[in-house]
Coordinates of C-alpha atoms and ligand atoms in Angstrom, one line a residue:
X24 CA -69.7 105.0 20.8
X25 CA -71.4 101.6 21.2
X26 CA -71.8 100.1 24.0
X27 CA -71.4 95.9 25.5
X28 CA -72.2 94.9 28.6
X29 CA -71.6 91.2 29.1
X30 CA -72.4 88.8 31.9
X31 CA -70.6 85.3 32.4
X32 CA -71.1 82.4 34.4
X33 CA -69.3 79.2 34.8
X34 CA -65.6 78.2 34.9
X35 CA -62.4 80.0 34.3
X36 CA -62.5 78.4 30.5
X37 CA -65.9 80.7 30.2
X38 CA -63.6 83.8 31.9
X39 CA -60.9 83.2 28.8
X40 CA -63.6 83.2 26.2
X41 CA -65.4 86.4 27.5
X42 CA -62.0 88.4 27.9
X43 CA -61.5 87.2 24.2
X44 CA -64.9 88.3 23.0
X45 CA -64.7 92.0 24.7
X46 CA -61.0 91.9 22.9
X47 CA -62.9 91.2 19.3
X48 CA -65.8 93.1 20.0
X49 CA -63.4 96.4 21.3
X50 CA -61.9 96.0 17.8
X51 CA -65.3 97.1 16.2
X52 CA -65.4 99.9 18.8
X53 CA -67.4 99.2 21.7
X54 CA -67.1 100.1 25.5
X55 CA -67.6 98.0 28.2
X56 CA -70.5 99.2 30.5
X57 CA -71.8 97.8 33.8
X58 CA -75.6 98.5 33.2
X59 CA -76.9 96.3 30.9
X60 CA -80.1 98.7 30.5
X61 CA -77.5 101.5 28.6
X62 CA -75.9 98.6 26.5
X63 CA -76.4 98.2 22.8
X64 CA -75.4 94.7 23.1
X65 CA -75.8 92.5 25.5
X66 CA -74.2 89.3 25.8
X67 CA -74.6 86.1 28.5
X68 CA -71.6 83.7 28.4
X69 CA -73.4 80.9 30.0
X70 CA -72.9 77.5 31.7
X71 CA -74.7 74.4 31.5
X72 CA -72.6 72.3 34.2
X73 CA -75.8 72.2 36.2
X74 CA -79.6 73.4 36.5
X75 CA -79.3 76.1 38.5
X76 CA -76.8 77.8 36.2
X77 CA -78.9 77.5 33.2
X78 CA -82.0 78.5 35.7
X79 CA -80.2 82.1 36.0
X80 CA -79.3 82.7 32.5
X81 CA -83.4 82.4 31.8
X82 CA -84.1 84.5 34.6
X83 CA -81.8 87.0 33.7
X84 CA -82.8 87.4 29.7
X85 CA -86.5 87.2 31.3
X86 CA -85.8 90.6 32.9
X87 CA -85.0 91.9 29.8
X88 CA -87.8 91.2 27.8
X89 CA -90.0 94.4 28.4
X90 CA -86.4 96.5 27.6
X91 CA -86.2 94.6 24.0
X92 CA -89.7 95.2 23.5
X93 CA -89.1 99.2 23.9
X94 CA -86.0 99.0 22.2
X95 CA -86.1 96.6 19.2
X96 CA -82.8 97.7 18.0
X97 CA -80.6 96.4 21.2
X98 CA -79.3 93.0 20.8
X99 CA -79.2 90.4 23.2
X100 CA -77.0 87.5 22.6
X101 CA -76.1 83.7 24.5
X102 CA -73.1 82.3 24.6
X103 CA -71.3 79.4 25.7
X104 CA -72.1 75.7 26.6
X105 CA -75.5 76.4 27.3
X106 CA -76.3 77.5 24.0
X107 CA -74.6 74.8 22.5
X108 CA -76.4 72.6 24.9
X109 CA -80.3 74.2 23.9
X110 CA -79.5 75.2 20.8
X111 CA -83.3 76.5 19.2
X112 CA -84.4 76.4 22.5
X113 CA -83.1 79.2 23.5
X114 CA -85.3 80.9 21.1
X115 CA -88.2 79.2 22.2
X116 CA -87.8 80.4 25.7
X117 CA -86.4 83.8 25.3
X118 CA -87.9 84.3 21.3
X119 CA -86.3 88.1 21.8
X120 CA -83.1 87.1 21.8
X121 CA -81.1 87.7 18.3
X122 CA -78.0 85.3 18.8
X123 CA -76.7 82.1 20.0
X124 CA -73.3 81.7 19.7
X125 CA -71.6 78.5 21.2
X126 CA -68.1 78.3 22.8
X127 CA -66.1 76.6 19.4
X128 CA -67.8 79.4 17.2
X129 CA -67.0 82.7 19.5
X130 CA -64.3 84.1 16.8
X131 CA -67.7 84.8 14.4
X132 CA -69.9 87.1 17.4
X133 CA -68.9 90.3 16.0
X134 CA -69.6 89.4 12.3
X135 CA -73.0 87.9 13.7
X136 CA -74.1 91.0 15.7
X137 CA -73.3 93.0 12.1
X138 CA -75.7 90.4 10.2
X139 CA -78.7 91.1 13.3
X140 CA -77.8 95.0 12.9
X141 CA -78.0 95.0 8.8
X142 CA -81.5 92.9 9.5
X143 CA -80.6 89.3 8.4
X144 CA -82.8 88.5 11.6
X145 CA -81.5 85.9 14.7
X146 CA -78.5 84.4 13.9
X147 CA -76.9 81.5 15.4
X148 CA -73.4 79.8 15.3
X149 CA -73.2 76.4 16.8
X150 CA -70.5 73.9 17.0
X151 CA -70.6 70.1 15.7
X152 CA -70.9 69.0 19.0
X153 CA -68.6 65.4 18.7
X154 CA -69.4 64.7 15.1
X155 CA -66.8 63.8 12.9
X156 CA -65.2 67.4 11.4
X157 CA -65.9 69.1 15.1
X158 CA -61.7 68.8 15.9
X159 CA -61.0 70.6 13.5
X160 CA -63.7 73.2 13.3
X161 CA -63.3 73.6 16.7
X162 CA -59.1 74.2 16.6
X163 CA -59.7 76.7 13.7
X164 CA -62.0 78.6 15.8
X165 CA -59.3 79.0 18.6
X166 CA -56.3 79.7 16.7
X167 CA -57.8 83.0 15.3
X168 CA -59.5 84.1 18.9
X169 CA -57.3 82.5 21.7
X170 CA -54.0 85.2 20.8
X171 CA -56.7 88.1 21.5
X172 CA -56.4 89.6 24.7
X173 CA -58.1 92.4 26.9
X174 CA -56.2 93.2 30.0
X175 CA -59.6 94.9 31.4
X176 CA -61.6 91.6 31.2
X177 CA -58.2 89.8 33.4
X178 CA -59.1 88.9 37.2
X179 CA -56.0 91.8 38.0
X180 CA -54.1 93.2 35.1
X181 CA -51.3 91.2 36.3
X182 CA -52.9 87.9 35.9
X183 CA -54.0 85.6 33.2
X184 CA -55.6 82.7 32.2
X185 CA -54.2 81.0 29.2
X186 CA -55.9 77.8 27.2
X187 CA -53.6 74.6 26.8
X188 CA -56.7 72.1 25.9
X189 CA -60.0 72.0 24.4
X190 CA -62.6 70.0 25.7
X191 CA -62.9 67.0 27.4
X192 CA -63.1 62.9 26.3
X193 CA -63.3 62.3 29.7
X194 CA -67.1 61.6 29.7
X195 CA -67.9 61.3 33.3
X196 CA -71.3 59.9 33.5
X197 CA -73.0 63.0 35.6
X198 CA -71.2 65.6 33.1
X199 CA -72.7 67.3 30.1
X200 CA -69.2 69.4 29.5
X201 CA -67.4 66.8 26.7
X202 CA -70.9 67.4 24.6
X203 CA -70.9 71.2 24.8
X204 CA -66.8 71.6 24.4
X205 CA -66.5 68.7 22.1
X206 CA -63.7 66.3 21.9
X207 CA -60.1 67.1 23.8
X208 CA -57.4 68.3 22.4
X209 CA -54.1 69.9 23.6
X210 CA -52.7 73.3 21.8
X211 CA -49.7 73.3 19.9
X212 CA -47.0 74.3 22.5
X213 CA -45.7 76.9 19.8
X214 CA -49.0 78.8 20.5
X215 CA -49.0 78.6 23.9
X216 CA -45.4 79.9 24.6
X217 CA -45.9 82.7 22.1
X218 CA -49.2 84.0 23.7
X219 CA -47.5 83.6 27.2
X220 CA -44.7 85.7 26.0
X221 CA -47.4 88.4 24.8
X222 CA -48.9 88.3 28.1
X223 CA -45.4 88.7 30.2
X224 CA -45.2 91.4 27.5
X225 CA -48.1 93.4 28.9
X226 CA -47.1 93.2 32.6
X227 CA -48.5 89.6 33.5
X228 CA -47.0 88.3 36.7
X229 CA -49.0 85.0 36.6
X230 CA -50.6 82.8 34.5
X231 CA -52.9 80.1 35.4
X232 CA -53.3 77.3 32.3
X233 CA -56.6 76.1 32.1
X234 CA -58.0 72.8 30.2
X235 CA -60.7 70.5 31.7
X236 CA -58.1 67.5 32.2
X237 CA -55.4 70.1 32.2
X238 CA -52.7 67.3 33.4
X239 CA -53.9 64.8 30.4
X240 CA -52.2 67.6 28.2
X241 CA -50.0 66.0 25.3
X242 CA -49.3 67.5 22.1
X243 CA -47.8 64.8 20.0
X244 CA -45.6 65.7 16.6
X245 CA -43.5 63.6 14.9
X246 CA -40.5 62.8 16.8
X247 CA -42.0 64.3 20.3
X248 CA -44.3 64.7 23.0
X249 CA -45.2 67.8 25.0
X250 CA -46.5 66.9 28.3
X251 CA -47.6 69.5 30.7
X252 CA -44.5 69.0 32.6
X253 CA -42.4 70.2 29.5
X254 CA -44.3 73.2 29.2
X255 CA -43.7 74.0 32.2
X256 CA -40.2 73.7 32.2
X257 CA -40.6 76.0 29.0
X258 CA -42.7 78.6 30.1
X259 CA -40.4 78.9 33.2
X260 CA -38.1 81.0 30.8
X261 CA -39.7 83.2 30.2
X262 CA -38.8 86.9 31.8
X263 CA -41.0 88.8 34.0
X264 CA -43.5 85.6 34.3
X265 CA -43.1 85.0 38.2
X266 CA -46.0 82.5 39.2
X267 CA -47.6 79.5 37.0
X268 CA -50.7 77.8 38.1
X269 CA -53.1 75.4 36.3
X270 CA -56.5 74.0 36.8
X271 CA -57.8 71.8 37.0
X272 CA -56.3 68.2 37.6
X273 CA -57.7 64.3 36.6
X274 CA -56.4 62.6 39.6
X275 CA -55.8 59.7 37.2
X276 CA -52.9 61.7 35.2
X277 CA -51.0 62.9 38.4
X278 CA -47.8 61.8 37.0
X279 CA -44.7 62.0 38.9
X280 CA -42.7 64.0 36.1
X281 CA -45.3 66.8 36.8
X282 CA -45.2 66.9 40.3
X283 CA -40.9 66.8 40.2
X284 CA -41.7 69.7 37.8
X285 CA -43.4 71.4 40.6
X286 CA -41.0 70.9 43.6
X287 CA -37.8 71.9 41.4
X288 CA -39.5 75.0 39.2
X289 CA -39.7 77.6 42.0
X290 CA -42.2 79.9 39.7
X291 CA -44.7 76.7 39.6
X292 CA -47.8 77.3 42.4
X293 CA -47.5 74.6 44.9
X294 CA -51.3 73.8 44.6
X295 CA -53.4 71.5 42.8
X296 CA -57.1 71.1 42.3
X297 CA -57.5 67.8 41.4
X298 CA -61.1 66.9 42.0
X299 CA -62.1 62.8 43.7
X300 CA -66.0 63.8 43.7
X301 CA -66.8 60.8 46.0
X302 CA -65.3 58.6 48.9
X303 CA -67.1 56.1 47.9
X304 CA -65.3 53.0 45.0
X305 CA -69.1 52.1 44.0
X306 CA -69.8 55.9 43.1
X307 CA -66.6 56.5 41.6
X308 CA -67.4 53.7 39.2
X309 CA -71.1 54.7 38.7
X310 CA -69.5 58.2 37.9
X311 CA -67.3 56.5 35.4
X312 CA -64.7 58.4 36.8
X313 CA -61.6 55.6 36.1
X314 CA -60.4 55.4 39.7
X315 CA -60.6 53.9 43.2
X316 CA -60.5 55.9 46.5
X317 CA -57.1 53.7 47.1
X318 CA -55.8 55.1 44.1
X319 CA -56.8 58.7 45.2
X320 CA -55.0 58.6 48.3
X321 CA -52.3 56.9 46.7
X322 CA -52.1 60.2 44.4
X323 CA -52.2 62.3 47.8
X324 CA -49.2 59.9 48.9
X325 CA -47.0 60.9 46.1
X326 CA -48.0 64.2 45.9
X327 CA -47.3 65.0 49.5
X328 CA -43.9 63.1 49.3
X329 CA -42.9 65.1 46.7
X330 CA -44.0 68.8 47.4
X331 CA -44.6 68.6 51.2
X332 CA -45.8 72.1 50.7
X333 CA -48.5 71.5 48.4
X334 CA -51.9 72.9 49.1
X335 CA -54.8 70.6 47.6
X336 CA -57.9 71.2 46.7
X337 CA -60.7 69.1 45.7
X338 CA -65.0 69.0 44.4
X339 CA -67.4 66.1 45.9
X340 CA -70.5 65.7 44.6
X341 CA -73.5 64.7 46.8
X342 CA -76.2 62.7 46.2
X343 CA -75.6 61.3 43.1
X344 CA -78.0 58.7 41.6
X345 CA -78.6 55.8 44.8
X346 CA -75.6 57.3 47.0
X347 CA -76.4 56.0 50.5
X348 CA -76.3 57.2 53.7
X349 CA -73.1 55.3 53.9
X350 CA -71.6 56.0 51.1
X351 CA -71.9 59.4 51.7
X352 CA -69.9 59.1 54.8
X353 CA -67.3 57.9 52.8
X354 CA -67.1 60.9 51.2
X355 CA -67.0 62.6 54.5
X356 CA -64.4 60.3 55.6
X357 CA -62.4 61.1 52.6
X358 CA -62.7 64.8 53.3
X359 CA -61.6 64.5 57.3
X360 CA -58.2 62.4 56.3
X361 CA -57.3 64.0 53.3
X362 CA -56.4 67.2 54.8
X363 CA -57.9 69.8 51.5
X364 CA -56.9 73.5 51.4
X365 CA -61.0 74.1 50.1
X366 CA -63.5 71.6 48.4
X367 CA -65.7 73.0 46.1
X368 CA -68.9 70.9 47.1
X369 CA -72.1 70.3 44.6
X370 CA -75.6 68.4 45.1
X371 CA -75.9 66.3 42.1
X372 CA -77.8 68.2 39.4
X373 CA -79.0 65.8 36.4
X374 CA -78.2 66.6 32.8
X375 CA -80.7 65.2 30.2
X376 CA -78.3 63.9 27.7
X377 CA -75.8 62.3 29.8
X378 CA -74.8 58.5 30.5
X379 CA -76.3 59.2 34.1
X380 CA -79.6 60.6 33.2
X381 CA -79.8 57.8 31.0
X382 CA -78.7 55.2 33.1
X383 CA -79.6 55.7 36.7
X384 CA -82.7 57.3 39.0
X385 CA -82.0 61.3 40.4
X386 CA -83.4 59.4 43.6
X387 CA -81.5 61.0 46.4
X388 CA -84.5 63.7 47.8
X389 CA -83.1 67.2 47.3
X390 CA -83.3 68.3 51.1
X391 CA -80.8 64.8 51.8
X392 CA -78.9 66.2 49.3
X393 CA -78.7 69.6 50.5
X394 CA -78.0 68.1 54.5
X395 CA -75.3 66.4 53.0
X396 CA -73.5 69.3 51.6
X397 CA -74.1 70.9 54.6
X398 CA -72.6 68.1 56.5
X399 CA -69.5 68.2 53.9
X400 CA -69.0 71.8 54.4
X401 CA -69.0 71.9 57.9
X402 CA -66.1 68.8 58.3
X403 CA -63.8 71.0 56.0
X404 CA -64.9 74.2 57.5
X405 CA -63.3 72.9 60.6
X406 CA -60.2 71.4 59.0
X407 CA -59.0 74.3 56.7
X408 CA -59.4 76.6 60.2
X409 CA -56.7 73.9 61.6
X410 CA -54.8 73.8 58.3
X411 CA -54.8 78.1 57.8
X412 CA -53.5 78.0 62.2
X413 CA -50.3 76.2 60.9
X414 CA -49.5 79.5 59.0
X415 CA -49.6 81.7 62.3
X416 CA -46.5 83.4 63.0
X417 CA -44.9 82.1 59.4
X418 CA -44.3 84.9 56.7
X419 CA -45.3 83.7 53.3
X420 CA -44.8 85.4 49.8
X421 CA -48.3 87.2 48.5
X422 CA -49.2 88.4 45.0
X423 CA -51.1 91.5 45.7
X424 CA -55.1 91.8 43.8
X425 CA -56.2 94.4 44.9
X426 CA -58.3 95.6 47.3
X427 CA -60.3 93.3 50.0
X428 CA -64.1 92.9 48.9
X429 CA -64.7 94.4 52.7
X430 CA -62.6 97.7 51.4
X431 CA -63.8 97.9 48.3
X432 CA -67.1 98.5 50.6
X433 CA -66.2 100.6 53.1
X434 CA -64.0 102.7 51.8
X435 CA -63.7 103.6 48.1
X436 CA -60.9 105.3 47.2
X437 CA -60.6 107.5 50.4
X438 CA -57.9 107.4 53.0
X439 CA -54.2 106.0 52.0
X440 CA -54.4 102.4 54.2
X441 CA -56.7 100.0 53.0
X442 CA -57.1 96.1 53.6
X443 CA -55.8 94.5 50.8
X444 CA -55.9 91.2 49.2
X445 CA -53.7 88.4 47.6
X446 CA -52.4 84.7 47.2
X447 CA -49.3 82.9 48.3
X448 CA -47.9 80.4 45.9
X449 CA -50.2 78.0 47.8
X450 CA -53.4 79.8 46.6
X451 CA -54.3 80.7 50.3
X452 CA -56.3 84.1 50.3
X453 CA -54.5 86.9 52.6
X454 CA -55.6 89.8 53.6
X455 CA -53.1 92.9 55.5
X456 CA -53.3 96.7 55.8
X457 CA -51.2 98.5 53.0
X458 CA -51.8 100.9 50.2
X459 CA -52.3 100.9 46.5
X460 CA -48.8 101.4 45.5
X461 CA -48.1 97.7 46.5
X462 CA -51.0 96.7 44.5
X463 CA -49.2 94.1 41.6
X464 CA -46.0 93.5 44.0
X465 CA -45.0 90.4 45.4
X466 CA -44.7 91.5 49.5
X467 CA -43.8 89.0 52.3
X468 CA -46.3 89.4 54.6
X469 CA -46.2 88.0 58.3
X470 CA -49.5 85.9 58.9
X471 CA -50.6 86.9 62.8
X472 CA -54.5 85.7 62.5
X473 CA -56.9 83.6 60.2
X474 CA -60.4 82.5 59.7
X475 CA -60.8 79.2 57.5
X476 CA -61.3 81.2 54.7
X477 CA -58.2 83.8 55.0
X478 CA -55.1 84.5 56.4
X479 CA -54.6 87.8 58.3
X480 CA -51.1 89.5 58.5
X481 CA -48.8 92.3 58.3
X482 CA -46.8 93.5 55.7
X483 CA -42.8 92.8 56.7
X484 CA -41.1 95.8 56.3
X485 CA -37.0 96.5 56.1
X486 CA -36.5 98.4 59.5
X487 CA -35.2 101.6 58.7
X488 CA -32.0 101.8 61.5
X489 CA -31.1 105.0 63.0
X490 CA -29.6 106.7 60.0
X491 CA -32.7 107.0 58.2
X492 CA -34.4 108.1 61.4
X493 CA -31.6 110.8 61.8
X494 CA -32.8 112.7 58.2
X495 CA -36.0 113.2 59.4
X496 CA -36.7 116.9 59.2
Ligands
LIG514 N1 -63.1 69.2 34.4 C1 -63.2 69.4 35.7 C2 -64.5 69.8 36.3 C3 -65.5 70.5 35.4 S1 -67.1 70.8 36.2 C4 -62.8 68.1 36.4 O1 -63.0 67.1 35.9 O2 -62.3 68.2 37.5 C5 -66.7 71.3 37.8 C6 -67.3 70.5 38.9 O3 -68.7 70.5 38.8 C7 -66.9 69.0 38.8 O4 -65.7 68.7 39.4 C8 -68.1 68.4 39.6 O5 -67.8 68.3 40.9 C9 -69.2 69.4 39.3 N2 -70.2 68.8 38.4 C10 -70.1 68.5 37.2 N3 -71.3 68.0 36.7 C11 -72.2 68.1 37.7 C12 -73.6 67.7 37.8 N4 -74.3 67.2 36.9 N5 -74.2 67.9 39.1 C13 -73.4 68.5 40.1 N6 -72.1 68.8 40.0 C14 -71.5 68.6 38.8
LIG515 FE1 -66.7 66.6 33.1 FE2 -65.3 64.5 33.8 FE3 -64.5 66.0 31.7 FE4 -64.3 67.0 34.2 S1 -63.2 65.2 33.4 S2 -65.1 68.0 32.4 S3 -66.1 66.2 35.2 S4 -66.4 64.8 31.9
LIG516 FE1 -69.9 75.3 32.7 FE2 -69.0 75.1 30.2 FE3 -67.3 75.5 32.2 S1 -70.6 73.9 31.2 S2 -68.3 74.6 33.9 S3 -68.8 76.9 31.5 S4 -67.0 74.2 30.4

């Protein structure tokens, strides 16, 4: 038996590529295993968004270097935008490791590990970056590994992520993603219904499309346009499919055919994620980010008068290149009227490479930067505990996980109640007492408490009337 372990980092579109990697690799006959000190092969799918995620990847291969100089024959292999990003580099600072794999050239990883194992020495597989040919390398690449699948790798094995688009031409000046992913482009719709139908076949309850700009999808043939709407409606049909989510949103292409696709498709998640990253218009345009904070809330407008229900989410940056103390509160203005389910909040990281590095001064000291994050945190801290006290004494529809992360804890598999966890169709996080049979059930469950983190409530049971009671032994 050979053994992988693997270890990934970044967004959901790193998530897909590792469940598709374990899928390929299972096909030669490995076995997952948690300790990457028993592996045979180790892989890191990696991110480059910012520093500190590239920091860990080193950190991590530099624990293994004394276990690679004992053990010459285990491989150790990075993936993913960071190795696209470092390229040779990555051999420079880690020279034991045998493989650099990035994310348009994951389909070759097992052929690459076989070349390392026959001896051919460190291998690498990187993609043309933006240059002209990379659309189509990079489409080839996915059609062969985006229909694998391994239902062990899934968040729950009722839930899946499914690619709708490749990479980004968004080119946001702070953002080193459209170099590493390479130019955008939508999947044919044909694809994408037929590996949704596969995954409804295997007992998928949801599935979350993912795609950088995942509402600038288009797939244009002769004769016709698929939008994301029209997938939607499409993907509706199919049986056993109850929830549909996607991430993550360009508030630019919030157009109103998708959100009318959202208020009348009752399997479509009424949240969005549709990051702003600033309050402030002379950020936004540094960012190069296509929009004004009028036209953001304009967005909120429409959204909220079309699914009044619709949770929203959004990311700020902070302290991006000359953001004032005034501009900042912008952004914290933005954050107190705008009413988010969660904001995802980052301190401006620079990426040698991009437009901003190039263009502007990383001049915001690192300690503002982290006071202002703080700062952010706290405003929406306060508001999503408002926001989560509207749902107290409402009963809402949850997908359950699995269990909580505090009874995964305490108490293993003992005992038959346990605190469990799910979503609601608004992506709010509940917890409630149950037991594993409901575990991949869709429960109404009465919300009596919250933090602003979670909803706390009670599964709503049928009551069983005296006839029931009168079997009892
Ligand atoms: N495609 C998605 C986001 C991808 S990156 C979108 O456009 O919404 C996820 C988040 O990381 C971004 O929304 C942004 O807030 C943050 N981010 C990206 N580059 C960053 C950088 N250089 N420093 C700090 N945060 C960054
Ligand atoms: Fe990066 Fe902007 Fe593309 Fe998002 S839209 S991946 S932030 S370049
Ligand atoms: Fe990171 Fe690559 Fe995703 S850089 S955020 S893993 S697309």
């Amino acid at each position: 038996m050979k053994r992988l372990y693997i270890e990934t980092v970044g967004c959901q579109m790193n998530m897909l590529d590792s469940e598709m990697v374990v899928a390929s690799l299972r096909k030669e006959g490995y076995q997952l295993t948690s300790d990457p000190l028993q592996a045979d092969v180790v892989l890191f799918n990696t991110c480059s968004v910012r520093q500190h995620a590239e920091d860990k990847i080193y950190s991590a291969l530099g624990k293994l270097r004394r276990h690679k100089k004992q053990h010459p024959e285990k491989i150790i292999g990075v993936l993913g935008c960071m190795a696209q990003n470092h390229q040779r580099i990555v051999f420079e600072r880690a020279p034991y490791v045998d493989l650099i794999v990035g994310p348009g050239q994951l389909q070759k990883v097992p052929e690459l590990i076989a070349k390392v194992q026959a001896g051919e020495g460190p291998q690498e597989a990187l993609s043309l970056g933006r240059k002209e040919g990379a659309v189509e390398e990079i489409k080839r690449s996915h059609e062969s590994f985006d229909p694998l699948r391994d239902p062990e790798m899934r968040p729950t094995p009722f839930q899946a992520y499914l690619r709708i688009q490749i990479g980004c031409d968004k080119f946001c000046t702070y953002c080193i993603v459209p170099s590493v992913r390479g130019p955008e482009q939508g999947r044919p719709p044909q694809q994408i219904l037929a590996e949704a139908r596969t995954l409804a076949d295997q007992g998928c309850l949801e599935i979350t499309l993912v795609g950088q700009t995942v509402n600038s999808y288009r797939y244009r043939e002769p004769g016709r346009t698929t939008r994301l709407s029209d997938l939607l409606y499409q993907l509706h049909e199919i049986d056993g499919l109850q929830r549909l989510k996607f991430v993550t949103n360009y508030p630019k292409d919030m157009t109103d055919d998708l959100l009318q696709a959202m208020r009348d498709l009752p399997k479509v998640s009424h949240y969005l994620h549709v990051p702003v990253q600033s309050g402030s218009n002379r950020m936004l345009e540094r960012m190069k980010r296509g929009y004004t904070v009028e036209d953001y809330r304009e967005m909120l407008g429409r959204i909220r008068d079309t699914v009044p229900d619709a949770a929203i989410s959004s990311d700020f940056i902070v302290g991006f290149c000359g953001e004032t103390e005034a501009e900042f509160e912008q952004s914290a203005n933005l954050v107190r009227e705008s009413r988010f389910k969660n904001c995802f909040i980052f301190k401006y990281s620079e990426r040698p490479g991009t437009k901003g590095a190039e263009l502007y001064q990383d001049d915001v000291p690192y300690d503002v930067k982290q006071r202002r994050n703080n700062d952010l945190l706290a405003i929406q801290t306060e508001i999503a505990d408002e926001e989560n006290q509207r749902f107290l004494g409402q009963t809402v529809e949850v997908l359950v996980e699995g269990p909580s992360k505090r009874a995964a804890k305490q108490y293993d598999d003992e005992g038959p109640m346990l605190q469990l966890t799910g979503r609601t169709m608004g992506d709010h996080i509940v917890v409630f007492q149950g037991n594993r049979r409901q575990i991949g059930q869709i429960l109404p469950v009465a919300i009596f408490d919250c933090t602003p983190f979670t909803l706390i409530g009670e599964v709503v049971t049928v009551h069983a009337g005296p006839e029931l009671l009168a079997l009892r032994p």
